[in-house]
Amino acid sequence: MGLIKLGVVAVDCPDARGLANFYAQVLDWQVTGGDDEWIEIAGPTGRTLAFQQVPEADYRPPQWPGQEMPQQFHLDFDVRRADIDEAERKVLALGAKRVQGDAEGRDWRVYLDPAGHPFCLCLK
């Protein structure tokens, strides 16, 4: 193991609890703790994501695909090709918005989470 290892990825958002619940349901993970300012979710292998509350008045969501308000980061989730439509129905039902399909030979679909962060369902 190296000297430095990745701990947690934290996502700024105006509703930390709401976005934590969104991703916990997308990934079938558990909300593991936090308070009104910081909520964490964890998967079965111990990976964690954190969601940090920022004042709604100060929050500037990314504007995908433009760069005026760049995406800054995005999350990729692997999905078996046979399960992509089911996965899409799930994320849309949870509040995601589809912004790009997998036409033209792409191996991914792009969505925005409820706070406007882009994420992809990638065909594996």
Short mmCIF file of N, CA and C in Angstrom, two decimals, residues 1-115:
data_model
loop_
_atom_site.label_atom_id
_atom_site.label_comp_id
_atom_site.label_asym_id
_atom_site.label_seq_id
_atom_site.Cartn_x
_atom_site.Cartn_y
_atom_site.Cartn_z
N MET A 1 0.85 -1.16 0.00
CA MET A 1 0.00 0.00 0.00
C MET A 1 0.90 1.23 0.00
N GLY A 2 0.48 2.27 -0.74
CA GLY A 2 1.25 3.49 -0.81
C GLY A 2 1.11 4.34 0.44
N LEU A 3 1.90 5.36 0.51
CA LEU A 3 1.89 6.28 1.64
C LEU A 3 0.56 7.01 1.75
N ILE A 4 -0.01 7.38 0.63
CA ILE A 4 -1.26 8.13 0.61
C ILE A 4 -2.31 7.30 -0.09
N LYS A 5 -3.52 7.25 0.46
CA LYS A 5 -4.62 6.54 -0.18
C LYS A 5 -5.86 7.41 -0.16
N LEU A 6 -6.70 7.19 -1.11
CA LEU A 6 -7.93 7.96 -1.22
C LEU A 6 -8.85 7.62 -0.05
N GLY A 7 -9.35 8.64 0.61
CA GLY A 7 -10.28 8.43 1.71
C GLY A 7 -11.71 8.45 1.22
N VAL A 8 -12.25 9.64 1.03
CA VAL A 8 -13.63 9.78 0.62
C VAL A 8 -13.72 10.88 -0.42
N VAL A 9 -14.62 10.74 -1.36
CA VAL A 9 -14.94 11.79 -2.31
C VAL A 9 -16.13 12.54 -1.74
N ALA A 10 -16.02 13.86 -1.63
CA ALA A 10 -17.10 14.68 -1.07
C ALA A 10 -17.71 15.54 -2.18
N VAL A 11 -19.01 15.60 -2.18
CA VAL A 11 -19.76 16.33 -3.19
C VAL A 11 -20.49 17.49 -2.51
N ASP A 12 -20.23 18.72 -2.94
CA ASP A 12 -20.97 19.88 -2.42
C ASP A 12 -22.35 19.92 -3.05
N CYS A 13 -23.34 20.26 -2.25
CA CYS A 13 -24.71 20.32 -2.76
C CYS A 13 -25.59 21.09 -1.79
N PRO A 14 -26.73 21.61 -2.26
CA PRO A 14 -27.60 22.38 -1.38
C PRO A 14 -28.50 21.53 -0.48
N ASP A 15 -28.57 20.21 -0.72
CA ASP A 15 -29.37 19.31 0.11
C ASP A 15 -28.57 18.02 0.33
N ALA A 16 -27.67 18.05 1.30
CA ALA A 16 -26.76 16.92 1.52
C ALA A 16 -27.51 15.64 1.82
N ARG A 17 -28.50 15.69 2.67
CA ARG A 17 -29.24 14.48 3.01
C ARG A 17 -30.00 13.94 1.80
N GLY A 18 -30.63 14.83 1.05
CA GLY A 18 -31.38 14.40 -0.13
C GLY A 18 -30.48 13.76 -1.18
N LEU A 19 -29.32 14.36 -1.45
CA LEU A 19 -28.43 13.81 -2.46
C LEU A 19 -27.78 12.52 -1.96
N ALA A 20 -27.48 12.43 -0.67
CA ALA A 20 -26.96 11.18 -0.11
C ALA A 20 -27.98 10.06 -0.28
N ASN A 21 -29.23 10.35 -0.01
CA ASN A 21 -30.28 9.34 -0.18
C ASN A 21 -30.42 8.94 -1.65
N PHE A 22 -30.32 9.91 -2.57
CA PHE A 22 -30.39 9.61 -4.01
C PHE A 22 -29.31 8.60 -4.38
N TYR A 23 -28.04 8.89 -4.06
CA TYR A 23 -26.96 8.00 -4.44
C TYR A 23 -26.98 6.69 -3.65
N ALA A 24 -27.42 6.70 -2.42
CA ALA A 24 -27.56 5.44 -1.67
C ALA A 24 -28.55 4.52 -2.37
N GLN A 25 -29.63 5.09 -2.88
CA GLN A 25 -30.61 4.26 -3.59
C GLN A 25 -30.10 3.84 -4.96
N VAL A 26 -29.40 4.74 -5.68
CA VAL A 26 -28.84 4.38 -6.98
C VAL A 26 -27.90 3.17 -6.83
N LEU A 27 -27.04 3.21 -5.81
CA LEU A 27 -26.00 2.19 -5.64
C LEU A 27 -26.39 1.03 -4.72
N ASP A 28 -27.57 1.11 -4.11
CA ASP A 28 -27.96 0.14 -3.09
C ASP A 28 -26.96 0.12 -1.95
N TRP A 29 -26.51 1.31 -1.55
CA TRP A 29 -25.61 1.50 -0.41
C TRP A 29 -26.42 1.98 0.78
N GLN A 30 -25.75 2.18 1.90
CA GLN A 30 -26.40 2.61 3.13
C GLN A 30 -25.89 3.99 3.55
N VAL A 31 -26.81 4.82 4.04
CA VAL A 31 -26.39 6.06 4.70
C VAL A 31 -25.79 5.63 6.03
N THR A 32 -24.54 6.02 6.26
CA THR A 32 -23.83 5.50 7.45
C THR A 32 -23.63 6.52 8.54
N GLY A 33 -23.96 7.75 8.27
CA GLY A 33 -23.80 8.72 9.34
C GLY A 33 -23.66 10.12 8.82
N GLY A 34 -23.53 11.00 9.76
CA GLY A 34 -23.36 12.40 9.43
C GLY A 34 -24.26 13.27 10.26
N ASP A 35 -24.29 14.52 9.88
CA ASP A 35 -25.15 15.49 10.55
C ASP A 35 -25.78 16.36 9.47
N ASP A 36 -26.24 17.54 9.81
CA ASP A 36 -26.89 18.38 8.82
C ASP A 36 -25.92 18.94 7.78
N GLU A 37 -24.63 18.90 8.05
CA GLU A 37 -23.64 19.49 7.16
C GLU A 37 -22.87 18.46 6.33
N TRP A 38 -22.83 17.21 6.77
CA TRP A 38 -21.99 16.18 6.14
C TRP A 38 -22.67 14.83 6.31
N ILE A 39 -23.00 14.19 5.20
CA ILE A 39 -23.65 12.87 5.23
C ILE A 39 -22.78 11.91 4.42
N GLU A 40 -22.56 10.71 4.94
CA GLU A 40 -21.79 9.70 4.22
C GLU A 40 -22.65 8.49 3.89
N ILE A 41 -22.33 7.89 2.74
CA ILE A 41 -22.92 6.61 2.37
C ILE A 41 -21.77 5.64 2.14
N ALA A 42 -22.03 4.35 2.37
CA ALA A 42 -20.98 3.34 2.21
C ALA A 42 -21.54 2.11 1.50
N GLY A 43 -20.66 1.51 0.72
CA GLY A 43 -21.00 0.28 0.02
C GLY A 43 -20.48 -0.93 0.76
N PRO A 44 -20.78 -2.11 0.23
CA PRO A 44 -20.41 -3.35 0.92
C PRO A 44 -18.91 -3.58 1.01
N THR A 45 -18.11 -2.93 0.17
CA THR A 45 -16.66 -3.11 0.24
C THR A 45 -15.97 -2.02 1.05
N GLY A 46 -16.77 -1.13 1.64
CA GLY A 46 -16.21 -0.08 2.47
C GLY A 46 -15.97 1.24 1.75
N ARG A 47 -16.19 1.29 0.45
CA ARG A 47 -16.08 2.56 -0.25
C ARG A 47 -17.11 3.54 0.28
N THR A 48 -16.75 4.81 0.33
CA THR A 48 -17.69 5.81 0.82
C THR A 48 -17.74 7.01 -0.11
N LEU A 49 -18.87 7.65 -0.10
CA LEU A 49 -19.09 8.95 -0.72
C LEU A 49 -19.66 9.85 0.36
N ALA A 50 -19.28 11.12 0.34
CA ALA A 50 -19.80 12.07 1.31
C ALA A 50 -20.48 13.23 0.58
N PHE A 51 -21.43 13.84 1.24
CA PHE A 51 -22.19 14.94 0.68
C PHE A 51 -22.16 16.08 1.69
N GLN A 52 -21.65 17.21 1.23
CA GLN A 52 -21.44 18.36 2.11
C GLN A 52 -22.45 19.45 1.79
N GLN A 53 -23.14 19.89 2.80
CA GLN A 53 -24.15 20.94 2.66
C GLN A 53 -23.49 22.28 2.39
N VAL A 54 -23.97 22.99 1.37
CA VAL A 54 -23.57 24.37 1.12
C VAL A 54 -24.84 25.21 1.05
N PRO A 55 -24.77 26.47 1.42
CA PRO A 55 -25.97 27.30 1.36
C PRO A 55 -26.53 27.36 -0.06
N GLU A 56 -27.83 27.16 -0.19
CA GLU A 56 -28.45 27.14 -1.51
C GLU A 56 -28.15 28.42 -2.29
N ALA A 57 -28.13 29.56 -1.61
CA ALA A 57 -27.86 30.83 -2.28
C ALA A 57 -26.45 30.88 -2.86
N ASP A 58 -25.52 30.12 -2.31
CA ASP A 58 -24.14 30.12 -2.78
C ASP A 58 -23.84 29.01 -3.79
N TYR A 59 -24.75 28.06 -3.92
CA TYR A 59 -24.51 26.89 -4.77
C TYR A 59 -24.69 27.25 -6.24
N ARG A 60 -23.72 26.87 -7.06
CA ARG A 60 -23.78 27.07 -8.50
C ARG A 60 -23.61 25.70 -9.16
N PRO A 61 -24.71 25.09 -9.60
CA PRO A 61 -24.58 23.75 -10.20
C PRO A 61 -23.81 23.80 -11.51
N PRO A 62 -23.12 22.72 -11.85
CA PRO A 62 -22.44 22.68 -13.13
C PRO A 62 -23.45 22.74 -14.27
N GLN A 63 -23.03 23.24 -15.39
CA GLN A 63 -23.88 23.32 -16.58
C GLN A 63 -23.29 22.43 -17.66
N TRP A 64 -23.73 21.18 -17.68
CA TRP A 64 -23.19 20.22 -18.63
C TRP A 64 -23.93 20.36 -19.95
N PRO A 65 -23.30 20.34 -21.09
CA PRO A 65 -21.89 20.09 -21.33
C PRO A 65 -21.05 21.37 -21.42
N GLY A 66 -21.63 22.54 -21.25
CA GLY A 66 -20.87 23.78 -21.37
C GLY A 66 -19.82 23.93 -20.29
N GLN A 67 -18.95 24.91 -20.46
CA GLN A 67 -17.87 25.12 -19.51
C GLN A 67 -17.98 26.45 -18.77
N GLU A 68 -19.08 27.17 -18.97
CA GLU A 68 -19.27 28.41 -18.23
C GLU A 68 -19.33 28.12 -16.73
N MET A 69 -20.02 27.06 -16.35
CA MET A 69 -20.04 26.51 -14.99
C MET A 69 -19.61 25.06 -15.14
N PRO A 70 -18.29 24.76 -15.18
CA PRO A 70 -17.80 23.42 -15.52
C PRO A 70 -18.23 22.35 -14.53
N GLN A 71 -18.24 21.11 -15.04
CA GLN A 71 -18.69 19.99 -14.23
C GLN A 71 -17.77 19.69 -13.06
N GLN A 72 -16.49 20.04 -13.14
CA GLN A 72 -15.52 19.87 -12.07
C GLN A 72 -15.19 18.41 -11.80
N PHE A 73 -16.13 17.55 -11.78
CA PHE A 73 -15.91 16.11 -11.65
C PHE A 73 -17.20 15.43 -12.08
N HIS A 74 -17.14 14.14 -12.33
CA HIS A 74 -18.36 13.37 -12.51
C HIS A 74 -18.10 11.94 -12.06
N LEU A 75 -19.16 11.24 -11.77
CA LEU A 75 -19.08 9.85 -11.32
C LEU A 75 -19.50 8.94 -12.47
N ASP A 76 -18.75 7.86 -12.67
CA ASP A 76 -19.10 6.83 -13.64
C ASP A 76 -19.52 5.59 -12.89
N PHE A 77 -20.65 5.03 -13.29
CA PHE A 77 -21.16 3.79 -12.69
C PHE A 77 -21.23 2.73 -13.78
N ASP A 78 -20.61 1.58 -13.54
CA ASP A 78 -20.62 0.49 -14.50
C ASP A 78 -21.93 -0.27 -14.43
N VAL A 79 -22.49 -0.57 -15.61
CA VAL A 79 -23.75 -1.31 -15.73
C VAL A 79 -23.58 -2.31 -16.86
N ARG A 80 -24.03 -3.54 -16.62
CA ARG A 80 -24.00 -4.53 -17.70
C ARG A 80 -24.91 -4.06 -18.82
N ARG A 81 -24.48 -4.27 -20.04
CA ARG A 81 -25.24 -3.83 -21.22
C ARG A 81 -26.69 -4.33 -21.15
N ALA A 82 -26.89 -5.56 -20.70
CA ALA A 82 -28.24 -6.13 -20.63
C ALA A 82 -29.11 -5.41 -19.59
N ASP A 83 -28.50 -4.70 -18.65
CA ASP A 83 -29.25 -4.06 -17.57
C ASP A 83 -29.37 -2.55 -17.70
N ILE A 84 -28.88 -1.97 -18.81
CA ILE A 84 -28.82 -0.51 -18.91
C ILE A 84 -30.21 0.14 -18.86
N ASP A 85 -31.20 -0.44 -19.51
CA ASP A 85 -32.53 0.18 -19.50
C ASP A 85 -33.15 0.14 -18.11
N GLU A 86 -32.96 -0.96 -17.40
CA GLU A 86 -33.46 -1.06 -16.03
C GLU A 86 -32.75 -0.05 -15.12
N ALA A 87 -31.43 0.07 -15.29
CA ALA A 87 -30.68 1.04 -14.50
C ALA A 87 -31.14 2.47 -14.79
N GLU A 88 -31.40 2.74 -16.06
CA GLU A 88 -31.88 4.08 -16.42
C GLU A 88 -33.24 4.36 -15.78
N ARG A 89 -34.15 3.41 -15.84
CA ARG A 89 -35.46 3.61 -15.20
C ARG A 89 -35.30 3.90 -13.72
N LYS A 90 -34.37 3.21 -13.08
CA LYS A 90 -34.14 3.40 -11.65
C LYS A 90 -33.67 4.82 -11.36
N VAL A 91 -32.62 5.29 -12.06
CA VAL A 91 -32.10 6.62 -11.74
C VAL A 91 -33.09 7.71 -12.10
N LEU A 92 -33.85 7.53 -13.17
CA LEU A 92 -34.86 8.53 -13.52
C LEU A 92 -35.97 8.58 -12.48
N ALA A 93 -36.39 7.42 -12.00
CA ALA A 93 -37.43 7.38 -10.96
C ALA A 93 -36.95 8.04 -9.66
N LEU A 94 -35.64 8.00 -9.42
CA LEU A 94 -35.08 8.60 -8.22
C LEU A 94 -34.86 10.11 -8.35
N GLY A 95 -35.05 10.64 -9.56
CA GLY A 95 -34.94 12.09 -9.74
C GLY A 95 -33.84 12.56 -10.67
N ALA A 96 -33.12 11.64 -11.33
CA ALA A 96 -32.09 12.05 -12.28
C ALA A 96 -32.76 12.54 -13.57
N LYS A 97 -32.00 13.28 -14.35
CA LYS A 97 -32.45 13.76 -15.66
C LYS A 97 -31.45 13.28 -16.71
N ARG A 98 -31.94 12.62 -17.75
CA ARG A 98 -31.05 12.15 -18.82
C ARG A 98 -30.73 13.33 -19.74
N VAL A 99 -29.42 13.50 -20.03
CA VAL A 99 -29.01 14.60 -20.90
C VAL A 99 -28.26 14.13 -22.14
N GLN A 100 -27.84 12.86 -22.18
CA GLN A 100 -27.19 12.32 -23.38
C GLN A 100 -27.35 10.82 -23.40
N GLY A 101 -27.74 10.29 -24.55
CA GLY A 101 -27.92 8.86 -24.69
C GLY A 101 -26.66 8.16 -25.16
N ASP A 102 -26.83 6.90 -25.53
CA ASP A 102 -25.69 6.09 -25.97
C ASP A 102 -25.72 5.89 -27.49
N ALA A 103 -26.36 6.82 -28.20
CA ALA A 103 -26.40 6.75 -29.66
C ALA A 103 -25.01 6.99 -30.22
N GLU A 104 -24.88 6.79 -31.51
CA GLU A 104 -23.62 7.06 -32.21
C GLU A 104 -22.46 6.24 -31.64
N GLY A 105 -22.74 5.04 -31.16
CA GLY A 105 -21.69 4.14 -30.70
C GLY A 105 -21.10 4.44 -29.34
N ARG A 106 -21.69 5.39 -28.60
CA ARG A 106 -21.17 5.69 -27.26
C ARG A 106 -21.45 4.49 -26.34
N ASP A 107 -20.57 4.31 -25.36
CA ASP A 107 -20.74 3.23 -24.39
C ASP A 107 -21.18 3.78 -23.04
N TRP A 108 -21.86 4.91 -23.03
CA TRP A 108 -22.33 5.52 -21.79
C TRP A 108 -23.54 6.39 -22.05
N ARG A 109 -24.27 6.66 -20.99
CA ARG A 109 -25.38 7.61 -20.99
C ARG A 109 -25.11 8.61 -19.87
N VAL A 110 -25.40 9.87 -20.13
CA VAL A 110 -25.10 10.93 -19.16
C VAL A 110 -26.41 11.42 -18.53
N TYR A 111 -26.35 11.63 -17.22
CA TYR A 111 -27.50 12.11 -16.44
C TYR A 111 -27.05 13.24 -15.53
N LEU A 112 -28.01 14.00 -15.04
CA LEU A 112 -27.75 14.97 -13.99
C LEU A 112 -28.45 14.50 -12.74
N ASP A 113 -27.75 14.53 -11.61
CA ASP A 113 -28.40 14.17 -10.35
C ASP A 113 -29.31 15.32 -9.90
N PRO A 114 -30.08 15.16 -8.83
CA PRO A 114 -31.00 16.22 -8.42
C PRO A 114 -30.35 17.57 -8.11
N ALA A 115 -29.04 17.59 -7.84
CA ALA A 115 -28.34 18.86 -7.58
C ALA A 115 -27.63 19.38 -8.83
#
